[in-house]
mmCIF file of C-alpha atoms and ligand atoms in Angstrom:
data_model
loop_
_atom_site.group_PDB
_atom_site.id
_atom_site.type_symbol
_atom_site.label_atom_id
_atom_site.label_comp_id
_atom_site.label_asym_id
_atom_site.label_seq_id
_atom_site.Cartn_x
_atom_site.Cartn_y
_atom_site.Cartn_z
ATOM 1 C CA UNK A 1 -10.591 -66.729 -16.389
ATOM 2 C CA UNK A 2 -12.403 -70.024 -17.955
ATOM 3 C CA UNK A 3 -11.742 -70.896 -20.980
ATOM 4 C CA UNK A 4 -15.260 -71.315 -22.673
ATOM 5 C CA UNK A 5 -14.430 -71.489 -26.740
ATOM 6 C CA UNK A 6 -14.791 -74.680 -28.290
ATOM 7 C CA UNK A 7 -12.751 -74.225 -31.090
ATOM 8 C CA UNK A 8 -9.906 -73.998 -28.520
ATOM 9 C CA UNK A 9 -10.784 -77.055 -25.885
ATOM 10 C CA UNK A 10 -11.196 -78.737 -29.092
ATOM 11 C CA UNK A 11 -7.852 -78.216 -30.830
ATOM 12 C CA UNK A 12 -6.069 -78.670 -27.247
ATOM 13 C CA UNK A 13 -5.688 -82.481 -27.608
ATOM 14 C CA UNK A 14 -4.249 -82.345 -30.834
ATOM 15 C CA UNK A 15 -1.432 -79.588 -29.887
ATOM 16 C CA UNK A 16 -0.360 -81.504 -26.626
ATOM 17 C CA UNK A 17 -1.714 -78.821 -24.094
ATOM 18 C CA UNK A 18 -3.517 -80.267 -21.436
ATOM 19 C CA UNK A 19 -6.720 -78.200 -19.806
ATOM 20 C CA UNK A 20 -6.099 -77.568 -15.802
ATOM 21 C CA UNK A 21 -8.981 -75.721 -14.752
ATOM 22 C CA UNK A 22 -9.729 -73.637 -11.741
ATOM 23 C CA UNK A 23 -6.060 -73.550 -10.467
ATOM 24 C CA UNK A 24 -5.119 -71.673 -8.000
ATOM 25 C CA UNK A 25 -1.886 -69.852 -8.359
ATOM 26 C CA UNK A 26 -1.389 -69.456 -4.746
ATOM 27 C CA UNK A 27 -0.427 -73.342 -5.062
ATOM 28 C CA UNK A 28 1.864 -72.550 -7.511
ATOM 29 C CA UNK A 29 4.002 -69.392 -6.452
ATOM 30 C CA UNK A 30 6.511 -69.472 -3.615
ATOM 31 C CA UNK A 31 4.926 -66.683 -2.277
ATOM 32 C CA UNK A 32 1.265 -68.771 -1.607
ATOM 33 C CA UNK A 33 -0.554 -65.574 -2.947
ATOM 34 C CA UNK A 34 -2.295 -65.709 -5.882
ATOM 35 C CA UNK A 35 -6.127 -65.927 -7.490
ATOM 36 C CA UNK A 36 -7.361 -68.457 -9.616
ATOM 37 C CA UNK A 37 -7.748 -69.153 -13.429
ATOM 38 C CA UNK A 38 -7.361 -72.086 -15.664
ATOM 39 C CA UNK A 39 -4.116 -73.235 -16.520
ATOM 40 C CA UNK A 40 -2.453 -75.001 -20.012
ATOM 41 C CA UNK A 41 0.315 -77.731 -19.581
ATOM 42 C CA UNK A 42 2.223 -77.407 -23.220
ATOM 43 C CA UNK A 43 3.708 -80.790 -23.593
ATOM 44 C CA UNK A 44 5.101 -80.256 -27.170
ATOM 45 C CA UNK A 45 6.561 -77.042 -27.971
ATOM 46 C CA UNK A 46 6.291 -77.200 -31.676
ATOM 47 C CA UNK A 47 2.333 -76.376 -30.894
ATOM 48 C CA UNK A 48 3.216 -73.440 -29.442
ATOM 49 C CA UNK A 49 2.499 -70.753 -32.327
ATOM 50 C CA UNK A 50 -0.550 -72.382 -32.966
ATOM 51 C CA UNK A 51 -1.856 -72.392 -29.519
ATOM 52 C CA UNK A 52 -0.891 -68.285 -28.978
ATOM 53 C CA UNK A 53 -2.261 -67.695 -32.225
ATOM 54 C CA UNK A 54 -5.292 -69.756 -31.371
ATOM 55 C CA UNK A 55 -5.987 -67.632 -28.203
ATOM 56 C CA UNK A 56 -5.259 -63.922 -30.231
ATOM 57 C CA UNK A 57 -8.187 -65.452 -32.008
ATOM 58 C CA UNK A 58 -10.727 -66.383 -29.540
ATOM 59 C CA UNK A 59 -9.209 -62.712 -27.443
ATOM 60 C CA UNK A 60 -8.308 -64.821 -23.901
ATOM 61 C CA UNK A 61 -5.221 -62.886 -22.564
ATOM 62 C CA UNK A 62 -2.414 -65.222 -21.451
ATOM 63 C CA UNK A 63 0.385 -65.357 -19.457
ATOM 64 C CA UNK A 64 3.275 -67.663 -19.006
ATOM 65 C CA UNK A 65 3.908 -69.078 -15.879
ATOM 66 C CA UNK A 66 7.886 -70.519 -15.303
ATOM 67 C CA UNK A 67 9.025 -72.031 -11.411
ATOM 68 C CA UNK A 68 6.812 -69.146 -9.998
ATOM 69 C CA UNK A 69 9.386 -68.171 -7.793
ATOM 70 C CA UNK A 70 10.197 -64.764 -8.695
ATOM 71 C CA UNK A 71 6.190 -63.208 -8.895
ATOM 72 C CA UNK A 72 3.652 -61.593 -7.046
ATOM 73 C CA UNK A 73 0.346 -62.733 -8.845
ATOM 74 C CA UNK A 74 -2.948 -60.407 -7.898
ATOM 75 C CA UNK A 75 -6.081 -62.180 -5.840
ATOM 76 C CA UNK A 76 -9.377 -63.279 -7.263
ATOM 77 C CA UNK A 77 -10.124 -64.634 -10.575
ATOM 78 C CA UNK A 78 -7.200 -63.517 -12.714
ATOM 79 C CA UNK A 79 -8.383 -61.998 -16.082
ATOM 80 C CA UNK A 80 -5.836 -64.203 -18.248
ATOM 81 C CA UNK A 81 -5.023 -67.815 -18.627
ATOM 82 C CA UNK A 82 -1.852 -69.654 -17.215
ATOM 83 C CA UNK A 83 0.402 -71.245 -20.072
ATOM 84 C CA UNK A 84 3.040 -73.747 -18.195
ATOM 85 C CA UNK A 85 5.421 -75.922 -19.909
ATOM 86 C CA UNK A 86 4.950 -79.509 -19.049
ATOM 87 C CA UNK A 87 7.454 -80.660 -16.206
ATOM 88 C CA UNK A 88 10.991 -82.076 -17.771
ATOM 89 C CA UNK A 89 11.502 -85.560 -16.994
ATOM 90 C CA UNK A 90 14.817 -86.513 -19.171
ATOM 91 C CA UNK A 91 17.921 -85.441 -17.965
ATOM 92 C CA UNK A 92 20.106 -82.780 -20.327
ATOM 93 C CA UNK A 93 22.124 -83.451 -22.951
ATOM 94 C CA UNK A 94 25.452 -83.342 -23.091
ATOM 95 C CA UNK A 95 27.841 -82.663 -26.212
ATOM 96 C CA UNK A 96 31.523 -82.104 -24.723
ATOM 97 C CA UNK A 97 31.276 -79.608 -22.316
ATOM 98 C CA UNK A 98 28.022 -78.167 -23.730
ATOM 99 C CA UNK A 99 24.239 -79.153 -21.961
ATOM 100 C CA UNK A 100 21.398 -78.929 -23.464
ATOM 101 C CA UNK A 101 18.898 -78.578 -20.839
ATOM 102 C CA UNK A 102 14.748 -77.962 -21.249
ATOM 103 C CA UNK A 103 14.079 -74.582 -19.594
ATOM 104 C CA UNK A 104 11.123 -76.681 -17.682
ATOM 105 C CA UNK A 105 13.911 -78.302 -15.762
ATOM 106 C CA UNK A 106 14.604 -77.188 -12.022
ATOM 107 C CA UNK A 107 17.939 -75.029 -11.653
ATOM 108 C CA UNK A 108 19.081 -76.862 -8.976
ATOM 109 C CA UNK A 109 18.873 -80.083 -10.283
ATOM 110 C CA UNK A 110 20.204 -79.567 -13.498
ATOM 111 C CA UNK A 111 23.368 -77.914 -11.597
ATOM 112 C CA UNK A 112 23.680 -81.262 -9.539
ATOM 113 C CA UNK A 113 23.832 -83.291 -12.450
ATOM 114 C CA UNK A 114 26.527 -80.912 -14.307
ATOM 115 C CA UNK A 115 28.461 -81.480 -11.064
ATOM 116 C CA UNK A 116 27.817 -85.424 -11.468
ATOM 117 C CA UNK A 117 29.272 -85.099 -15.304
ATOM 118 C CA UNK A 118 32.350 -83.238 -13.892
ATOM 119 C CA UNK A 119 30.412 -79.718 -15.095
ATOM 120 C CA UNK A 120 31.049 -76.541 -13.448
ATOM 121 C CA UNK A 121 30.552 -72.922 -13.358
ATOM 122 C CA UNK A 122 26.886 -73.090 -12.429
ATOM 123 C CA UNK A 123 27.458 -73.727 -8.453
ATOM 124 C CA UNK A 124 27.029 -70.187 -7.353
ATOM 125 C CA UNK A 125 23.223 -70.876 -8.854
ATOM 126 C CA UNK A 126 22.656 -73.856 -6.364
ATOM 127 C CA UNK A 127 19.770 -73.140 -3.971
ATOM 128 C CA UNK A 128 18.444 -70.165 -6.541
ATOM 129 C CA UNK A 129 14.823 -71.440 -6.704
ATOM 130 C CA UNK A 130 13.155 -72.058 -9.945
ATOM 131 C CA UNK A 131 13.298 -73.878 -13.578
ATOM 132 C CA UNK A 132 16.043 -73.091 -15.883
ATOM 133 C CA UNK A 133 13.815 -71.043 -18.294
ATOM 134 C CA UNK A 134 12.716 -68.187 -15.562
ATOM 135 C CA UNK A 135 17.011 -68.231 -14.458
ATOM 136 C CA UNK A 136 17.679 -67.448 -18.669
ATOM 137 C CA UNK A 137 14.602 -64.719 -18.165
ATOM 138 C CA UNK A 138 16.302 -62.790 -15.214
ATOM 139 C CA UNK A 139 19.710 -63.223 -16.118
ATOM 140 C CA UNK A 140 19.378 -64.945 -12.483
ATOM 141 C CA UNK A 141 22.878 -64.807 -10.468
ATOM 142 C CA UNK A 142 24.480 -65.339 -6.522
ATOM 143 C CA UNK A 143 27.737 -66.008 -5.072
ATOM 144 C CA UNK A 144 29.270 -64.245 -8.231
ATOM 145 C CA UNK A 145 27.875 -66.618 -11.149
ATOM 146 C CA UNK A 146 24.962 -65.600 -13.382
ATOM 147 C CA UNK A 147 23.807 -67.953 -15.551
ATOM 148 C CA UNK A 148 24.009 -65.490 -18.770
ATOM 149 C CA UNK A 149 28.014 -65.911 -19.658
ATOM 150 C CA UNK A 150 27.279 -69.745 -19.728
ATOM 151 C CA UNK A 151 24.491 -69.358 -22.392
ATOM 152 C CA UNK A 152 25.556 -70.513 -25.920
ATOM 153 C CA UNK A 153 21.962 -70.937 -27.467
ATOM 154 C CA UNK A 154 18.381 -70.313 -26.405
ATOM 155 C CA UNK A 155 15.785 -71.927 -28.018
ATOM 156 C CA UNK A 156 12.516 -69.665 -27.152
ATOM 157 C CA UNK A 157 9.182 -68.638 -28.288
ATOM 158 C CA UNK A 158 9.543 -65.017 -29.785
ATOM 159 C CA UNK A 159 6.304 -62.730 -29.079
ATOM 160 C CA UNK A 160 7.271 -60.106 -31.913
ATOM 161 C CA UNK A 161 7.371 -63.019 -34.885
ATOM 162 C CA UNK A 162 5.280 -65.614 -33.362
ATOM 163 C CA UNK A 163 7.877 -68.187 -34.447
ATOM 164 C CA UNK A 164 10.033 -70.472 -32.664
ATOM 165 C CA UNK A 165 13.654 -69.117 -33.121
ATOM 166 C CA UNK A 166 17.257 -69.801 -31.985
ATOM 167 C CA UNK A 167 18.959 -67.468 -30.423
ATOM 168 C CA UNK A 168 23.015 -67.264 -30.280
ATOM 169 C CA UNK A 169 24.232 -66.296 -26.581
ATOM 170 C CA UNK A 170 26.073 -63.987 -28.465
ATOM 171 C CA UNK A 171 23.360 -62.097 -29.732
ATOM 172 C CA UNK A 172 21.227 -61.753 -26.118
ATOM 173 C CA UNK A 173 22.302 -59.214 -23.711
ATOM 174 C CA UNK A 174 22.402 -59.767 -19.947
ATOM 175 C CA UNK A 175 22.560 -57.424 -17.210
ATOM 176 C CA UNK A 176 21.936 -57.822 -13.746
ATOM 177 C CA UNK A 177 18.789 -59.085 -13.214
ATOM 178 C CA UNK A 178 17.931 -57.921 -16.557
ATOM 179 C CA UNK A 179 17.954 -59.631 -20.168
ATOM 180 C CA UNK A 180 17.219 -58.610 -23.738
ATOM 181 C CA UNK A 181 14.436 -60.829 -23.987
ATOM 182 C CA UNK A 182 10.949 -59.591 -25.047
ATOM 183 C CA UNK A 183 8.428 -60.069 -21.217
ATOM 184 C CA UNK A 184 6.632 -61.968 -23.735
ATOM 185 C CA UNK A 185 9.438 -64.326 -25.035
ATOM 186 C CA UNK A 186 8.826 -67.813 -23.996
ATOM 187 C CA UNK A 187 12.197 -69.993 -22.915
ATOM 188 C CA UNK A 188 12.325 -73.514 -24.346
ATOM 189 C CA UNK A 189 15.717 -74.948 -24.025
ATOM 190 C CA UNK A 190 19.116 -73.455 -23.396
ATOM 191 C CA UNK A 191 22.901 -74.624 -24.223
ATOM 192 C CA UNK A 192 25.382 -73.913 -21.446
ATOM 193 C CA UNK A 193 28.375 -73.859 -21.903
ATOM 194 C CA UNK A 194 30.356 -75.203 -18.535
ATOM 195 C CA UNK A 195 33.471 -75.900 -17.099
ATOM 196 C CA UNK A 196 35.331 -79.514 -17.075
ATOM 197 C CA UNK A 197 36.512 -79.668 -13.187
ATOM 198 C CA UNK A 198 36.712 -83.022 -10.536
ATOM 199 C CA UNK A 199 33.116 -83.124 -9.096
ATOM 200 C CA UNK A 200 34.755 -83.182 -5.589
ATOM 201 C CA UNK A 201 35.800 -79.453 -6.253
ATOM 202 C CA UNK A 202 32.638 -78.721 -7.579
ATOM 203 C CA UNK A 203 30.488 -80.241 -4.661
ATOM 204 C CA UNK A 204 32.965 -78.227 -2.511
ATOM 205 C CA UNK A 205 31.951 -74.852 -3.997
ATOM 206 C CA UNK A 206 28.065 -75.944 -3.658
ATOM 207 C CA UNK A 207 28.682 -76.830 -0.326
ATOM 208 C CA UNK A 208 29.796 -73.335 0.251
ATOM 209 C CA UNK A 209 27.445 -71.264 -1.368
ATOM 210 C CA UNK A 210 24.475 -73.840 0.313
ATOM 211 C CA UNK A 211 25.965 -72.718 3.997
ATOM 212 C CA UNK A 212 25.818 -69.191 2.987
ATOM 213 C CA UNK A 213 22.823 -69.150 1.814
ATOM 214 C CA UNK A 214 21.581 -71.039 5.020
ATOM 215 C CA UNK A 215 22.751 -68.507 7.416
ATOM 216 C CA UNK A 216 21.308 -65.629 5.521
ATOM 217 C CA UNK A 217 18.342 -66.327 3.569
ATOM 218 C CA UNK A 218 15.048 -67.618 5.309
ATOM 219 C CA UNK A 219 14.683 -71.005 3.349
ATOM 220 C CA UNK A 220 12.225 -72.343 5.767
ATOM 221 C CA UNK A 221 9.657 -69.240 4.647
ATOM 222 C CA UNK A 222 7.265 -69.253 1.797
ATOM 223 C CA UNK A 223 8.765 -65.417 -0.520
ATOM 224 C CA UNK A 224 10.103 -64.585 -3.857
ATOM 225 C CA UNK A 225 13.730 -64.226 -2.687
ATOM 226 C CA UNK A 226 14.627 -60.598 -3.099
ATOM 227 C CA UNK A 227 12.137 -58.274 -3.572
ATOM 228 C CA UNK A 228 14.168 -55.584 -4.869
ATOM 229 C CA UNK A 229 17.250 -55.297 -6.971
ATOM 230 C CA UNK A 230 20.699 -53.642 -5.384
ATOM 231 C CA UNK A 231 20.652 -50.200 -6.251
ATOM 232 C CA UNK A 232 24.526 -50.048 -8.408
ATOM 233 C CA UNK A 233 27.252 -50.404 -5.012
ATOM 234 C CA UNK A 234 24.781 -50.633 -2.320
ATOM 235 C CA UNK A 235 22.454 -53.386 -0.994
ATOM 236 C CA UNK A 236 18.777 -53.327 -0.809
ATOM 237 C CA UNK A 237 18.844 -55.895 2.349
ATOM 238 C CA UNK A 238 21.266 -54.248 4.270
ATOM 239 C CA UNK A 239 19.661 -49.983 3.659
ATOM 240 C CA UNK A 240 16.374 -52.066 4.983
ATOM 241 C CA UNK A 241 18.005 -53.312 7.855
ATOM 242 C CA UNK A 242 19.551 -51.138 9.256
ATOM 243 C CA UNK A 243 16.183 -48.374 9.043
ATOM 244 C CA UNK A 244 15.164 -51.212 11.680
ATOM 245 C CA UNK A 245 12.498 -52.990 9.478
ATOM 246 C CA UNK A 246 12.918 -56.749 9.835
ATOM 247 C CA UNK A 247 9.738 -57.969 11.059
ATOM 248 C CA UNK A 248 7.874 -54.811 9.680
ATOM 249 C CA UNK A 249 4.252 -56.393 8.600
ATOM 250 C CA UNK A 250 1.204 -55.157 6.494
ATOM 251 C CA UNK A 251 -1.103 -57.614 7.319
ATOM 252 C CA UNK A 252 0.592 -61.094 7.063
ATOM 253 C CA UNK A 253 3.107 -60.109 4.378
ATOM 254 C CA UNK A 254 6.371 -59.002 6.601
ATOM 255 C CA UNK A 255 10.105 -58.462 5.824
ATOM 256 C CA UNK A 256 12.157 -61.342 6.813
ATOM 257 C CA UNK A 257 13.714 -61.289 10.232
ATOM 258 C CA UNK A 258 16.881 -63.132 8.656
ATOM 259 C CA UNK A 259 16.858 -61.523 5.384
ATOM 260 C CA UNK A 260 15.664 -57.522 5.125
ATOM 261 C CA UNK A 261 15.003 -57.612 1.616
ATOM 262 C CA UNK A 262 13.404 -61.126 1.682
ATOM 263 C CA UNK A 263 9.406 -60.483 1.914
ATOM 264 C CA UNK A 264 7.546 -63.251 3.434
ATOM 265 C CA UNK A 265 4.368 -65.043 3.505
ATOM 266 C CA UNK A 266 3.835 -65.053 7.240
ATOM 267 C CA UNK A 267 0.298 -66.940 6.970
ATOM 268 C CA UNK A 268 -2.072 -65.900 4.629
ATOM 269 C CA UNK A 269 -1.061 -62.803 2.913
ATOM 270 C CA UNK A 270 -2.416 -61.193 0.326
ATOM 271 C CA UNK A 271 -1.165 -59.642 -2.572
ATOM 272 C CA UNK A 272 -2.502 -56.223 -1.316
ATOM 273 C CA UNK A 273 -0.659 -56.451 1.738
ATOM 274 C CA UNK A 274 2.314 -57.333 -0.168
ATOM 275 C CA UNK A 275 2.398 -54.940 -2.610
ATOM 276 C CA UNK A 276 1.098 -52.352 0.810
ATOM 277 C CA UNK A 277 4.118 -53.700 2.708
ATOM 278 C CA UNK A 278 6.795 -53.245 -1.107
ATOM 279 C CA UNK A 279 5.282 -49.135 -1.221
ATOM 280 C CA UNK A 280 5.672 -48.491 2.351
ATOM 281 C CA UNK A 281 9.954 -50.375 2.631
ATOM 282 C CA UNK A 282 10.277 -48.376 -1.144
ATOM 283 C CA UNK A 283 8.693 -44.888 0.668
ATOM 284 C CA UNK A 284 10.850 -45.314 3.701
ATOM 285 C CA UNK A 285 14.284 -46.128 1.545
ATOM 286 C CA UNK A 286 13.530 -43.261 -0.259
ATOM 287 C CA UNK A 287 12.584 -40.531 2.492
ATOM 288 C CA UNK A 288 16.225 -41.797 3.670
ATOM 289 C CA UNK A 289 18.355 -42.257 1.416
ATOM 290 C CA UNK A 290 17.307 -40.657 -1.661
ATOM 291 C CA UNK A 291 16.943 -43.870 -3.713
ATOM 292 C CA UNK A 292 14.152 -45.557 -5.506
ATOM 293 C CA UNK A 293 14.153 -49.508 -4.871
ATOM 294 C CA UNK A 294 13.535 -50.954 -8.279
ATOM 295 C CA UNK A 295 11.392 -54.563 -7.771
ATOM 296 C CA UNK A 296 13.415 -57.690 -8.546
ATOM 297 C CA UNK A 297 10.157 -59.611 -8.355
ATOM 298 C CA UNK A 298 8.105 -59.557 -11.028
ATOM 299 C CA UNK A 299 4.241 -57.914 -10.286
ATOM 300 C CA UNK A 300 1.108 -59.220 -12.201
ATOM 301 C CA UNK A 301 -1.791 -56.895 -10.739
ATOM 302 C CA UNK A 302 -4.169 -56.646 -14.470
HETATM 303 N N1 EPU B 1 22.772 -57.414 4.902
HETATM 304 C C1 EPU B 1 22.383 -56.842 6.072
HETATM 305 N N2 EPU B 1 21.099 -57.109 6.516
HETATM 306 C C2 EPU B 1 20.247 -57.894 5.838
HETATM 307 C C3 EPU B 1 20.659 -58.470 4.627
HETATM 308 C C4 EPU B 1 21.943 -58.206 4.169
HETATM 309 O O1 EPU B 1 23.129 -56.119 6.721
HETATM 310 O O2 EPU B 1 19.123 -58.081 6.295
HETATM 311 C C5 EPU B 1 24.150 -57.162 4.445
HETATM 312 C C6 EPU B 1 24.975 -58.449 4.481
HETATM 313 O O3 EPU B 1 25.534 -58.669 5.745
HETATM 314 C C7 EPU B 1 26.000 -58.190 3.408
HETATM 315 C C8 EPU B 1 25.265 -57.312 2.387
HETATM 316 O O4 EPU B 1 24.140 -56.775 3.081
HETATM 317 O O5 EPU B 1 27.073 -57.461 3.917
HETATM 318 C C9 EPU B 1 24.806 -58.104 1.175
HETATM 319 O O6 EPU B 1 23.947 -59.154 1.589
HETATM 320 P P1 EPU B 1 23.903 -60.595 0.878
HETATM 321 O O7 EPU B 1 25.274 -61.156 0.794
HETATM 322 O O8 EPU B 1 22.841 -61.392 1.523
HETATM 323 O O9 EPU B 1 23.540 -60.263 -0.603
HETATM 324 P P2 EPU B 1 22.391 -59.394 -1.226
HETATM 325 O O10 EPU B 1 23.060 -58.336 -2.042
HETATM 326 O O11 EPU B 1 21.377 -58.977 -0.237
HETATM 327 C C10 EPU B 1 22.321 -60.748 -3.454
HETATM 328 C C11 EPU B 1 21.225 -61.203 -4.354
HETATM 329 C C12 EPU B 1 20.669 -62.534 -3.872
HETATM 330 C C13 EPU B 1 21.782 -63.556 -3.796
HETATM 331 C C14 EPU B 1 22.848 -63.026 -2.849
HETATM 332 C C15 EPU B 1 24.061 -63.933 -2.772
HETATM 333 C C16 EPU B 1 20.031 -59.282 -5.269
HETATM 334 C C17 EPU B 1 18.860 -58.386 -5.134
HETATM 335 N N3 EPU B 1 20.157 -60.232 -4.345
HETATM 336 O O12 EPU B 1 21.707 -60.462 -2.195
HETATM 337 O O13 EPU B 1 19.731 -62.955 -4.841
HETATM 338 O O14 EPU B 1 21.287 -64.798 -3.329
HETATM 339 O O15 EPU B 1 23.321 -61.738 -3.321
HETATM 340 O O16 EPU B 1 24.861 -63.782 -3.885
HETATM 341 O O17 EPU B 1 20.826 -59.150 -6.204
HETATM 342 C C18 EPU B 1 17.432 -62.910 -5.532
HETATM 343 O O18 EPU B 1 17.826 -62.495 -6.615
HETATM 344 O O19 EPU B 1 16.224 -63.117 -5.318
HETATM 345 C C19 EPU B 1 18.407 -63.155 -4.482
HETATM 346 C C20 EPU B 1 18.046 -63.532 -3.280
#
């Protein structure tokens, strides 16, 4: 979608949101698939109200884009815009054993430098790919840590009032893989709440779950990490396996030879042959073992 009112490319300036147009979200998924549209970089979150309210106005659908590691975005031109918030360049906070960190930062990096300030409890997270903000969303978790139990505050855009609005961790719920939050809630900050402990212990436990994740996951491979949640006591990955599917393709989209419930990019997939490839491993789980694979990743298709 362009964005062709002038009421909004003129306000844009003035609300810190910077015009990207004619991105392609392919570039910015770790999938590669995606269509195109025009994309706004929200430097100052105070504007945020006004810029959502803005485009109610004017009628251009939007969507909010985090690390766009966890989505499968359609082909084409995409019939809504691309809100982003602006990359975080200052490090966290850090009152006691509480950081406040910007949800635009990376996940990884912002568990590094816990680890540098003696910080723990967030090293089962290291190597999840992503920005803090789409972690909160997803209640992300491996190696036994999610990142919900650490949450003291969330500072987030709230769909149903329009307002910005603090949140007490308290007061959000979070499953697995699953949070309160409304899809349209927009993350802007977070307090997490960590654990004092020697950084040489720490680095020792990301060392760990950094191997692990090595010898199972294919790192090297452009996908969304897991494409579908564990059904409760079993594992997606290992039901796909062993029905002989790693390497099973639609097209250029094929299940990971390491990883069975890791979907890759094997050249130049589409989303089609993605979401062909997602139906046909769901259809064959299902004709054996009775269960329906629930998507971990998140699907924009209109
Ligand atoms: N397995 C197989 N074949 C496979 C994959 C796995 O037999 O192709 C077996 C493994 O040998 C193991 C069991 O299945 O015995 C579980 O596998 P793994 O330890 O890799 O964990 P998982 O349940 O497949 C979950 C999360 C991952 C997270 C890892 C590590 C989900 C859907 N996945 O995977 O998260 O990194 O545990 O804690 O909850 C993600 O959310 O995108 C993600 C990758």
């Amino acid at each position: 979608m362009r964005i062709e009112s002038p009421k909004l490319i003129a306000a844009l300036p003035e609300m810190g949101v910077e015009l990207r147009p004619r991105v392609s979200l392919a570039e910015h998924t770790s999938l590669g698939i995606g269509g195109t549209t025009d994309l706004l970089r929200i430097h100052q979150h105070r504007h945020l109200p006004e810029l959502i309210g803005l485009l109610r106005q004017e009628g251009i659908e939007h969507r909010f884009l985090g690390g766009g590691t966890n989505v499968l975005v359609m082909d084409g031109e995409l019939p809504w815009v691309m809100l982003q918030l602006a990359a975080e360049r200052n490090p966290p906070r850090l009152e006691g054993s509480v950081a406040s960190v910007e949800a635009a930062a990376d996940l990884g990096r912002t568990v590094t430098w816990c680890a540098k300030q003696d910080l723990g409890g967030l090293e089962g997270l290291i190597g999840v790919p992503g920005s803090v903000g789409g972690a909160l969303r997803m209640n992300a978790g491996a190696y036994g840590t999610q990142i919900g139990p650490c949450v003291r505050e969330v500072e987030l855009y709230r769909a149903a009032t329009g307002r910005l609005e603090t949140l007490r961790g308290t007061d959000i719920r979070f499953d697995y893989r699953h949070t309160s939050f409304a899809p349209d809630d927009i993350m802007l900050a977070v307090k997490l709440e960590l654990l004092p402990r020697p950084y040489a212990e720490i680095l020792q436990g990301i060392r760990v779950c950094n191997e692990k994740r090595r010898a199972s996951q294919p790192l090297s491979q452009k996908s969304a990490g897991c494409i579908f949640k564990n059904p409760p006591g079993a594992s997606a990955g290992r039901m796909i396996d062993e029905l002989g599917l790693k390497g099973h393709r639609a097209g250029d989209a094929c299940v990971s030879e390491r990883h069975a419930n890791f979907f890759v990019n094997a050249g130049r997939a589409t989303s089609a042959e993605m979401l062909a490839l997602v139906a046909d491993v769901r259809e064959r789980v299902r004709a054996a073992h009775g269960v329906e694979l629930e998507n971990e990743v998140i699907v924009w298709k209109d």
